[in-house]
PDB file of C-alpha atoms and ligand atoms in Angstrom:
ATOM      1  CA  UNK E   1      22.628  15.757 -18.692  1.00  0.00           C
ATOM      2  CA  UNK E   2      20.771  17.185 -15.731  1.00  0.00           C
ATOM      3  CA  UNK E   3      17.902  15.578 -13.980  1.00  0.00           C
ATOM      4  CA  UNK E   4      14.607  17.291 -13.415  1.00  0.00           C
ATOM      5  CA  UNK E   5      12.849  17.333 -10.106  1.00  0.00           C
ATOM      6  CA  UNK E   6       9.875  15.572 -11.716  1.00  0.00           C
ATOM      7  CA  UNK E   7      12.169  12.558 -12.131  1.00  0.00           C
ATOM      8  CA  UNK E   8      12.416  12.186  -8.387  1.00  0.00           C
ATOM      9  CA  UNK E   9      10.594   9.247  -6.854  1.00  0.00           C
ATOM     10  CA  UNK E  10       8.362   9.618  -3.823  1.00  0.00           C
ATOM     11  CA  UNK E  11      11.065   8.070  -1.652  1.00  0.00           C
ATOM     12  CA  UNK E  12      13.695  10.452  -3.062  1.00  0.00           C
ATOM     13  CA  UNK E  13      11.459  13.364  -2.120  1.00  0.00           C
ATOM     14  CA  UNK E  14      10.817  11.915   1.285  1.00  0.00           C
ATOM     15  CA  UNK E  15      14.530  11.591   1.928  1.00  0.00           C
ATOM     16  CA  UNK E  16      16.038  14.583   0.107  1.00  0.00           C
ATOM     17  CA  UNK E  17      13.110  17.001  -0.222  1.00  0.00           C
ATOM     18  CA  UNK E  18      11.405  18.210  -3.399  1.00  0.00           C
ATOM     19  CA  UNK E  19      14.396  20.300  -4.495  1.00  0.00           C
ATOM     20  CA  UNK E  20      17.523  18.477  -3.333  1.00  0.00           C
ATOM     21  CA  UNK E  21      19.896  20.914  -5.045  1.00  0.00           C
ATOM     22  CA  UNK E  22      18.561  23.786  -2.963  1.00  0.00           C
ATOM     23  CA  UNK E  23      18.610  21.689   0.212  1.00  0.00           C
ATOM     24  CA  UNK E  24      22.200  20.550  -0.399  1.00  0.00           C
ATOM     25  CA  UNK E  25      23.330  24.075  -1.235  1.00  0.00           C
ATOM     26  CA  UNK E  26      21.843  25.375   2.021  1.00  0.00           C
ATOM     27  CA  UNK E  27      23.259  22.496   4.057  1.00  0.00           C
ATOM     28  CA  UNK E  28      26.692  22.994   2.512  1.00  0.00           C
ATOM     29  CA  UNK E  29      26.598  26.710   3.263  1.00  0.00           C
ATOM     30  CA  UNK E  30      25.730  25.954   6.872  1.00  0.00           C
ATOM     31  CA  UNK E  31      28.501  23.356   7.200  1.00  0.00           C
ATOM     32  CA  UNK E  32      31.029  25.842   5.764  1.00  0.00           C
ATOM     33  CA  UNK E  33      29.778  28.474   8.177  1.00  0.00           C
ATOM     34  CA  UNK E  34      30.240  26.077  11.098  1.00  0.00           C
ATOM     35  CA  UNK E  35      33.736  25.225   9.832  1.00  0.00           C
ATOM     36  CA  UNK E  36      34.608  28.912   9.723  1.00  0.00           C
ATOM     37  CA  UNK E  37      33.237  29.556  13.188  1.00  0.00           C
ATOM     38  CA  UNK E  38      35.118  26.597  14.640  1.00  0.00           C
ATOM     39  CA  UNK E  39      38.311  27.903  13.017  1.00  0.00           C
ATOM     40  CA  UNK E  40      37.671  31.388  14.384  1.00  0.00           C
ATOM     41  CA  UNK E  41      37.263  30.044  17.927  1.00  0.00           C
ATOM     42  CA  UNK E  42      40.773  28.643  17.899  1.00  0.00           C
ATOM     43  CA  UNK E  43      42.437  31.162  15.592  1.00  0.00           C
ATOM     44  CA  UNK E  44      42.852  28.831  12.616  1.00  0.00           C
ATOM     45  CA  UNK E  45      42.813  29.772   8.950  1.00  0.00           C
ATOM     46  CA  UNK E  46      39.707  28.084   7.376  1.00  0.00           C
ATOM     47  CA  UNK E  47      41.894  27.432   4.337  1.00  0.00           C
ATOM     48  CA  UNK E  48      43.612  24.709   6.363  1.00  0.00           C
ATOM     49  CA  UNK E  49      40.384  22.714   6.679  1.00  0.00           C
ATOM     50  CA  UNK E  50      38.989  20.766   3.777  1.00  0.00           C
ATOM     51  CA  UNK E  51      35.455  19.401   3.643  1.00  0.00           C
ATOM     52  CA  UNK E  52      35.132  15.883   2.260  1.00  0.00           C
ATOM     53  CA  UNK E  53      31.440  15.231   1.637  1.00  0.00           C
ATOM     54  CA  UNK E  54      30.560  11.630   2.462  1.00  0.00           C
ATOM     55  CA  UNK E  55      28.120  10.423  -0.147  1.00  0.00           C
ATOM     56  CA  UNK E  56      27.502   6.821   0.861  1.00  0.00           C
ATOM     57  CA  UNK E  57      23.895   5.700   0.220  1.00  0.00           C
ATOM     58  CA  UNK E  58      23.190   8.803  -1.903  1.00  0.00           C
ATOM     59  CA  UNK E  59      22.197   7.401  -5.316  1.00  0.00           C
ATOM     60  CA  UNK E  60      23.840   8.605  -8.542  1.00  0.00           C
ATOM     61  CA  UNK E  61      20.855  10.577  -9.862  1.00  0.00           C
ATOM     62  CA  UNK E  62      20.750  12.492  -6.564  1.00  0.00           C
ATOM     63  CA  UNK E  63      24.517  13.022  -6.700  1.00  0.00           C
ATOM     64  CA  UNK E  64      23.957  14.875  -9.973  1.00  0.00           C
ATOM     65  CA  UNK E  65      21.867  17.334  -7.985  1.00  0.00           C
ATOM     66  CA  UNK E  66      24.610  17.469  -5.346  1.00  0.00           C
ATOM     67  CA  UNK E  67      27.075  18.276  -8.120  1.00  0.00           C
ATOM     68  CA  UNK E  68      24.781  21.119  -9.183  1.00  0.00           C
ATOM     69  CA  UNK E  69      24.914  22.313  -5.555  1.00  0.00           C
ATOM     70  CA  UNK E  70      28.707  22.452  -5.717  1.00  0.00           C
ATOM     71  CA  UNK E  71      29.897  19.009  -4.579  1.00  0.00           C
ATOM     72  CA  UNK E  72      33.125  18.032  -6.369  1.00  0.00           C
ATOM     73  CA  UNK E  73      34.472  15.225  -4.193  1.00  0.00           C
ATOM     74  CA  UNK E  74      32.738  12.162  -2.833  1.00  0.00           C
ATOM     75  CA  UNK E  75      33.828  10.090   0.151  1.00  0.00           C
ATOM     76  CA  UNK E  76      32.561   6.529   0.066  1.00  0.00           C
ATOM     77  CA  UNK E  77      32.878   3.782   2.654  1.00  0.00           C
ATOM     78  CA  UNK E  78      32.274   0.728   0.460  1.00  0.00           C
ATOM     79  CA  UNK E  79      34.278   0.035  -2.636  1.00  0.00           C
ATOM     80  CA  UNK E  80      31.525  -1.598  -4.705  1.00  0.00           C
ATOM     81  CA  UNK E  81      29.192   1.325  -4.121  1.00  0.00           C
ATOM     82  CA  UNK E  82      31.932   3.820  -4.971  1.00  0.00           C
ATOM     83  CA  UNK E  83      32.879   1.965  -8.123  1.00  0.00           C
ATOM     84  CA  UNK E  84      29.301   1.776  -9.332  1.00  0.00           C
ATOM     85  CA  UNK E  85      28.669   5.472  -8.735  1.00  0.00           C
ATOM     86  CA  UNK E  86      31.964   6.571 -10.268  1.00  0.00           C
ATOM     87  CA  UNK E  87      31.015   4.671 -13.430  1.00  0.00           C
ATOM     88  CA  UNK E  88      27.494   6.106 -13.499  1.00  0.00           C
ATOM     89  CA  UNK E  89      28.834   9.612 -13.025  1.00  0.00           C
ATOM     90  CA  UNK E  90      31.919   9.344 -15.211  1.00  0.00           C
ATOM     91  CA  UNK E  91      30.732  12.365 -17.213  1.00  0.00           C
ATOM     92  CA  UNK E  92      31.123  14.632 -14.151  1.00  0.00           C
ATOM     93  CA  UNK E  93      34.486  15.899 -12.814  1.00  0.00           C
ATOM     94  CA  UNK E  94      34.119  14.229  -9.407  1.00  0.00           C
ATOM     95  CA  UNK E  95      36.981  12.926  -7.271  1.00  0.00           C
ATOM     96  CA  UNK E  96      36.360   9.697  -5.339  1.00  0.00           C
ATOM     97  CA  UNK E  97      37.848   9.073  -1.911  1.00  0.00           C
ATOM     98  CA  UNK E  98      37.591   5.718  -0.163  1.00  0.00           C
ATOM     99  CA  UNK E  99      37.202   6.164   3.595  1.00  0.00           C
ATOM    100  CA  UNK E 100      36.198   2.664   4.718  1.00  0.00           C
ATOM    101  CA  UNK E 101      37.928  -0.613   5.473  1.00  0.00           C
ATOM    102  CA  UNK E 102      39.143  -2.429   2.370  1.00  0.00           C
ATOM    103  CA  UNK E 103      39.822  -6.124   1.879  1.00  0.00           C
ATOM    104  CA  UNK E 104      43.007  -6.944  -0.020  1.00  0.00           C
ATOM    105  CA  UNK E 105      41.067  -8.812  -2.722  1.00  0.00           C
ATOM    106  CA  UNK E 106      39.228  -5.584  -3.558  1.00  0.00           C
ATOM    107  CA  UNK E 107      42.304  -3.398  -3.937  1.00  0.00           C
ATOM    108  CA  UNK E 108      42.268  -3.659  -7.714  1.00  0.00           C
ATOM    109  CA  UNK E 109      38.876  -1.986  -7.862  1.00  0.00           C
ATOM    110  CA  UNK E 110      40.047   0.974  -5.802  1.00  0.00           C
ATOM    111  CA  UNK E 111      43.303   1.737  -7.588  1.00  0.00           C
ATOM    112  CA  UNK E 112      41.483   2.158 -10.885  1.00  0.00           C
ATOM    113  CA  UNK E 113      39.664   5.298  -9.897  1.00  0.00           C
ATOM    114  CA  UNK E 114      40.227   6.501  -6.328  1.00  0.00           C
ATOM    115  CA  UNK E 115      41.912   9.822  -5.571  1.00  0.00           C
ATOM    116  CA  UNK E 116      42.736   8.891  -1.990  1.00  0.00           C
ATOM    117  CA  UNK E 117      42.342   6.138   0.581  1.00  0.00           C
ATOM    118  CA  UNK E 118      41.683   7.030   4.216  1.00  0.00           C
ATOM    119  CA  UNK E 119      41.627   3.625   5.870  1.00  0.00           C
ATOM    120  CA  UNK E 120      45.116   2.158   5.520  1.00  0.00           C
ATOM    121  CA  UNK E 121      45.620  -0.018   8.577  1.00  0.00           C
ATOM    122  CA  UNK E 122      47.776  -2.990   7.680  1.00  0.00           C
ATOM    123  CA  UNK E 123      51.039  -3.722   5.907  1.00  0.00           C
ATOM    124  CA  UNK E 124      49.400  -6.534   4.008  1.00  0.00           C
ATOM    125  CA  UNK E 125      47.003  -4.012   2.526  1.00  0.00           C
ATOM    126  CA  UNK E 126      49.792  -1.497   1.839  1.00  0.00           C
ATOM    127  CA  UNK E 127      51.706  -4.154  -0.032  1.00  0.00           C
ATOM    128  CA  UNK E 128      48.673  -5.153  -2.109  1.00  0.00           C
ATOM    129  CA  UNK E 129      47.854  -1.540  -2.980  1.00  0.00           C
ATOM    130  CA  UNK E 130      51.454  -0.740  -3.876  1.00  0.00           C
ATOM    131  CA  UNK E 131      51.619  -3.748  -6.173  1.00  0.00           C
ATOM    132  CA  UNK E 132      48.488  -2.720  -8.025  1.00  0.00           C
ATOM    133  CA  UNK E 133      49.646   0.866  -8.316  1.00  0.00           C
ATOM    134  CA  UNK E 134      52.855  -0.371  -9.866  1.00  0.00           C
ATOM    135  CA  UNK E 135      50.906  -2.222 -12.513  1.00  0.00           C
ATOM    136  CA  UNK E 136      48.837   0.845 -13.188  1.00  0.00           C
ATOM    137  CA  UNK E 137      51.839   3.175 -13.134  1.00  0.00           C
ATOM    138  CA  UNK E 138      50.302   5.539 -10.636  1.00  0.00           C
ATOM    139  CA  UNK E 139      50.517   6.666  -7.020  1.00  0.00           C
ATOM    140  CA  UNK E 140      47.824   7.114  -4.381  1.00  0.00           C
ATOM    141  CA  UNK E 141      47.420   9.512  -1.458  1.00  0.00           C
ATOM    142  CA  UNK E 142      46.794   7.514   1.699  1.00  0.00           C
ATOM    143  CA  UNK E 143      45.870   8.189   5.303  1.00  0.00           C
ATOM    144  CA  UNK E 144      46.793   5.804   8.078  1.00  0.00           C
ATOM    145  CA  UNK E 145      43.752   4.877  10.131  1.00  0.00           C
ATOM    146  CA  UNK E 146      44.311   4.727  13.869  1.00  0.00           C
ATOM    147  CA  UNK E 147      41.946   3.289  16.451  1.00  0.00           C
ATOM    148  CA  UNK E 148      41.974   6.184  18.923  1.00  0.00           C
ATOM    149  CA  UNK E 149      38.887   5.111  20.857  1.00  0.00           C
ATOM    150  CA  UNK E 150      40.352   1.800  21.955  1.00  0.00           C
ATOM    151  CA  UNK E 151      37.198  -0.031  20.876  1.00  0.00           C
ATOM    152  CA  UNK E 152      37.823  -3.543  19.612  1.00  0.00           C
ATOM    153  CA  UNK E 153      35.072  -3.120  17.084  1.00  0.00           C
ATOM    154  CA  UNK E 154      36.793  -0.279  15.268  1.00  0.00           C
ATOM    155  CA  UNK E 155      39.233  -0.673  12.438  1.00  0.00           C
ATOM    156  CA  UNK E 156      42.590   1.016  12.584  1.00  0.00           C
ATOM    157  CA  UNK E 157      46.077   0.579  13.934  1.00  0.00           C
ATOM    158  CA  UNK E 158      46.754   0.514  17.616  1.00  0.00           C
ATOM    159  CA  UNK E 159      48.201   3.917  18.546  1.00  0.00           C
ATOM    160  CA  UNK E 160      51.442   2.345  19.759  1.00  0.00           C
ATOM    161  CA  UNK E 161      52.061   0.831  16.308  1.00  0.00           C
ATOM    162  CA  UNK E 162      51.944   4.044  14.291  1.00  0.00           C
ATOM    163  CA  UNK E 163      55.665   4.859  14.316  1.00  0.00           C
ATOM    164  CA  UNK E 164      56.706   1.387  13.238  1.00  0.00           C
ATOM    165  CA  UNK E 165      54.012   1.384  10.551  1.00  0.00           C
ATOM    166  CA  UNK E 166      55.173   4.708   9.097  1.00  0.00           C
ATOM    167  CA  UNK E 167      58.718   3.311   8.865  1.00  0.00           C
ATOM    168  CA  UNK E 168      57.523   0.166   7.117  1.00  0.00           C
ATOM    169  CA  UNK E 169      55.536   2.135   4.573  1.00  0.00           C
ATOM    170  CA  UNK E 170      58.814   3.322   3.084  1.00  0.00           C
ATOM    171  CA  UNK E 171      58.936  -0.035   1.318  1.00  0.00           C
ATOM    172  CA  UNK E 172      55.864   0.915  -0.689  1.00  0.00           C
ATOM    173  CA  UNK E 173      56.827   4.034  -2.620  1.00  0.00           C
ATOM    174  CA  UNK E 174      53.665   4.261  -4.666  1.00  0.00           C
ATOM    175  CA  UNK E 175      51.701   5.003  -1.534  1.00  0.00           C
ATOM    176  CA  UNK E 176      51.919   8.677  -0.649  1.00  0.00           C
ATOM    177  CA  UNK E 177      51.115   9.034   3.057  1.00  0.00           C
ATOM    178  CA  UNK E 178      49.410  12.372   3.691  1.00  0.00           C
ATOM    179  CA  UNK E 179      48.240  12.042   7.235  1.00  0.00           C
ATOM    180  CA  UNK E 180      46.399  10.100   9.890  1.00  0.00           C
ATOM    181  CA  UNK E 181      42.707   9.273  10.040  1.00  0.00           C
ATOM    182  CA  UNK E 182      40.422   8.280  12.854  1.00  0.00           C
ATOM    183  CA  UNK E 183      36.835   7.738  13.862  1.00  0.00           C
ATOM    184  CA  UNK E 184      36.431   9.157  17.355  1.00  0.00           C
ATOM    185  CA  UNK E 185      34.402   7.511  20.058  1.00  0.00           C
ATOM    186  CA  UNK E 186      30.687   7.749  19.257  1.00  0.00           C
ATOM    187  CA  UNK E 187      29.333   9.772  22.109  1.00  0.00           C
ATOM    188  CA  UNK E 188      27.479  12.998  22.765  1.00  0.00           C
ATOM    189  CA  UNK E 189      29.902  13.604  25.593  1.00  0.00           C
ATOM    190  CA  UNK E 190      32.593  15.711  23.948  1.00  0.00           C
ATOM    191  CA  UNK E 191      34.873  15.331  26.963  1.00  0.00           C
ATOM    192  CA  UNK E 192      35.199  11.699  25.801  1.00  0.00           C
ATOM    193  CA  UNK E 193      35.401  12.489  22.086  1.00  0.00           C
ATOM    194  CA  UNK E 194      38.074  15.200  22.219  1.00  0.00           C
ATOM    195  CA  UNK E 195      40.804  12.949  23.677  1.00  0.00           C
ATOM    196  CA  UNK E 196      40.548  10.807  20.520  1.00  0.00           C
ATOM    197  CA  UNK E 197      41.260  13.862  18.367  1.00  0.00           C
ATOM    198  CA  UNK E 198      44.040  14.979  20.684  1.00  0.00           C
ATOM    199  CA  UNK E 199      45.616  11.552  20.523  1.00  0.00           C
ATOM    200  CA  UNK E 200      45.564  11.569  16.717  1.00  0.00           C
ATOM    201  CA  UNK E 201      47.212  14.983  16.678  1.00  0.00           C
ATOM    202  CA  UNK E 202      49.921  13.802  19.012  1.00  0.00           C
ATOM    203  CA  UNK E 203      50.516  10.718  16.864  1.00  0.00           C
ATOM    204  CA  UNK E 204      50.743  12.933  13.802  1.00  0.00           C
ATOM    205  CA  UNK E 205      53.676  14.754  15.420  1.00  0.00           C
ATOM    206  CA  UNK E 206      55.412  11.429  15.890  1.00  0.00           C
ATOM    207  CA  UNK E 207      54.606  10.303  12.337  1.00  0.00           C
ATOM    208  CA  UNK E 208      55.750  13.630  10.899  1.00  0.00           C
ATOM    209  CA  UNK E 209      59.164  13.221  12.507  1.00  0.00           C
ATOM    210  CA  UNK E 210      59.528   9.969  10.558  1.00  0.00           C
ATOM    211  CA  UNK E 211      57.946  11.166   7.312  1.00  0.00           C
ATOM    212  CA  UNK E 212      57.526  14.865   6.758  1.00  0.00           C
ATOM    213  CA  UNK E 213      54.735  14.340   4.212  1.00  0.00           C
ATOM    214  CA  UNK E 214      52.458  13.207   7.017  1.00  0.00           C
ATOM    215  CA  UNK E 215      50.938  16.568   7.859  1.00  0.00           C
ATOM    216  CA  UNK E 216      47.189  16.047   7.804  1.00  0.00           C
ATOM    217  CA  UNK E 217      44.520  14.929  10.210  1.00  0.00           C
ATOM    218  CA  UNK E 218      41.396  13.359   8.680  1.00  0.00           C
ATOM    219  CA  UNK E 219      38.977  13.477  11.608  1.00  0.00           C
ATOM    220  CA  UNK E 220      35.506  14.734  12.457  1.00  0.00           C
ATOM    221  CA  UNK E 221      32.085  13.736  11.102  1.00  0.00           C
ATOM    222  CA  UNK E 222      28.621  15.306  11.185  1.00  0.00           C
ATOM    223  CA  UNK E 223      28.312  14.902  14.945  1.00  0.00           C
ATOM    224  CA  UNK E 224      31.754  16.132  15.941  1.00  0.00           C
ATOM    225  CA  UNK E 225      33.484  18.035  13.120  1.00  0.00           C
ATOM    226  CA  UNK E 226      33.557  21.345  14.979  1.00  0.00           C
ATOM    227  CA  UNK E 227      35.344  19.781  17.938  1.00  0.00           C
ATOM    228  CA  UNK E 228      37.673  17.992  15.503  1.00  0.00           C
ATOM    229  CA  UNK E 229      38.559  21.317  13.893  1.00  0.00           C
ATOM    230  CA  UNK E 230      39.184  22.892  17.282  1.00  0.00           C
ATOM    231  CA  UNK E 231      41.586  20.023  17.929  1.00  0.00           C
ATOM    232  CA  UNK E 232      43.381  20.416  14.600  1.00  0.00           C
ATOM    233  CA  UNK E 233      41.491  18.536  11.854  1.00  0.00           C
ATOM    234  CA  UNK E 234      42.516  19.278   8.256  1.00  0.00           C
ATOM    235  CA  UNK E 235      39.923  17.093   6.553  1.00  0.00           C
ATOM    236  CA  UNK E 236      36.445  16.664   7.978  1.00  0.00           C
ATOM    237  CA  UNK E 237      34.364  13.826   6.568  1.00  0.00           C
ATOM    238  CA  UNK E 238      30.773  14.997   6.668  1.00  0.00           C
ATOM    239  CA  UNK E 239      27.786  13.088   5.315  1.00  0.00           C
ATOM    240  CA  UNK E 240      24.503  13.500   7.138  1.00  0.00           C
ATOM    241  CA  UNK E 241      24.839  17.223   7.818  1.00  0.00           C
ATOM    242  CA  UNK E 242      24.817  17.709   4.033  1.00  0.00           C
ATOM    243  CA  UNK E 243      22.650  14.874   2.699  1.00  0.00           C
ATOM    244  CA  UNK E 244      20.303  14.267   5.611  1.00  0.00           C
ATOM    245  CA  UNK E 245      19.859  11.217   7.780  1.00  0.00           C
ATOM    246  CA  UNK E 246      20.949   7.909   6.260  1.00  0.00           C
ATOM    247  CA  UNK E 247      18.554   4.991   5.997  1.00  0.00           C
ATOM    248  CA  UNK E 248      21.313   2.486   6.831  1.00  0.00           C
ATOM    249  CA  UNK E 249      22.476   2.350  10.436  1.00  0.00           C
ATOM    250  CA  UNK E 250      26.138   3.050  11.195  1.00  0.00           C
ATOM    251  CA  UNK E 251      26.537  -0.594  12.227  1.00  0.00           C
ATOM    252  CA  UNK E 252      26.496  -1.327   8.504  1.00  0.00           C
ATOM    253  CA  UNK E 253      29.880   0.436   8.252  1.00  0.00           C
ATOM    254  CA  UNK E 254      31.519  -0.359  11.545  1.00  0.00           C
ATOM    255  CA  UNK E 255      30.465  -2.177  14.667  1.00  0.00           C
ATOM    256  CA  UNK E 256      29.127   0.462  17.048  1.00  0.00           C
TER     257      UNK E 256
HETATM  258  C1  LIG L   1      29.866   7.673   6.999  1.00  0.00           C
HETATM  259  C2  LIG L   1      31.227   8.078   7.368  1.00  0.00           C
HETATM  260  C3  LIG L   1      31.503   9.397   7.772  1.00  0.00           C
HETATM  261  C4  LIG L   1      30.459  10.490   7.837  1.00  0.00           C
HETATM  262  O1  LIG L   1      29.483  10.252   8.800  1.00  0.00           O
HETATM  263  P1  LIG L   1      28.271  11.290   8.942  1.00  0.00           P
HETATM  264  O2  LIG L   1      27.670  10.945  10.232  1.00  0.00           O
HETATM  265  O3  LIG L   1      27.365  11.006   7.788  1.00  0.00           O
HETATM  266  O4  LIG L   1      28.832  12.653   8.860  1.00  0.00           O
HETATM  267  C5  LIG L   1      32.824   9.708   8.082  1.00  0.00           C
HETATM  268  N1  LIG L   1      33.801   8.801   8.009  1.00  0.00           N
HETATM  269  C6  LIG L   1      33.567   7.529   7.628  1.00  0.00           C
HETATM  270  C7  LIG L   1      34.705   6.568   7.576  1.00  0.00           C
HETATM  271  C8  LIG L   1      32.293   7.127   7.280  1.00  0.00           C
HETATM  272  O5  LIG L   1      32.058   5.872   6.898  1.00  0.00           O
END
């Protein structure tokens, strides 16, 4: 079941171009090239960096074209949107990753289909997720979100709480902590952005000493993924560099 370009609406074409598959394929190739160059600058193996395409606001019929361009995993910020798209696209082998803040009353929707959760930032939430996973007889890869930019508006644990949090997570064995996640300061001034990445890396060392499964850093977005890689990122969450500018402002996802 593929969709033809003549099924694209005028607004689809305005946003994604007349042949989105070609556009996405080119954008992806460029992002991979930038990942490789960033790795080369610091002597890293590109195999240690994974690209998680962030597909929020990209509608299901366009995601079919993204699939044709090679997309196999989708990062979504909002659970309802992710759930709707996963159902619409159930015929495709896509993995769904939830990267945004989750309310405890929505946990049951996530555990049904998500492959990973990147925004774990409270014990209350960990407990709720663990409980659901028990009922569903499954486990879930999680990333602990840390507020490295010290902005009140951002979600995430305070950096000083990470060690204690990692210890407490032992009580929830169905959660499989993989690493730490952060949104860096939003700024064009990379001298202010890099310290956020450096802080997350340092916290990962601390977390790893307490739980040796915590090896990954989920950090870097369209505007800063190359710097994130230079500072050690293992998963970069990239949306707009692949799918073009979003119609919704970032304030829809986090207070900026
Ligand atoms: C939207 C989003 C991204 C990607 O942002 P882009 O600017 O589109 O690359 C990364 N992480 C999270 C948590 C997001 O919500």
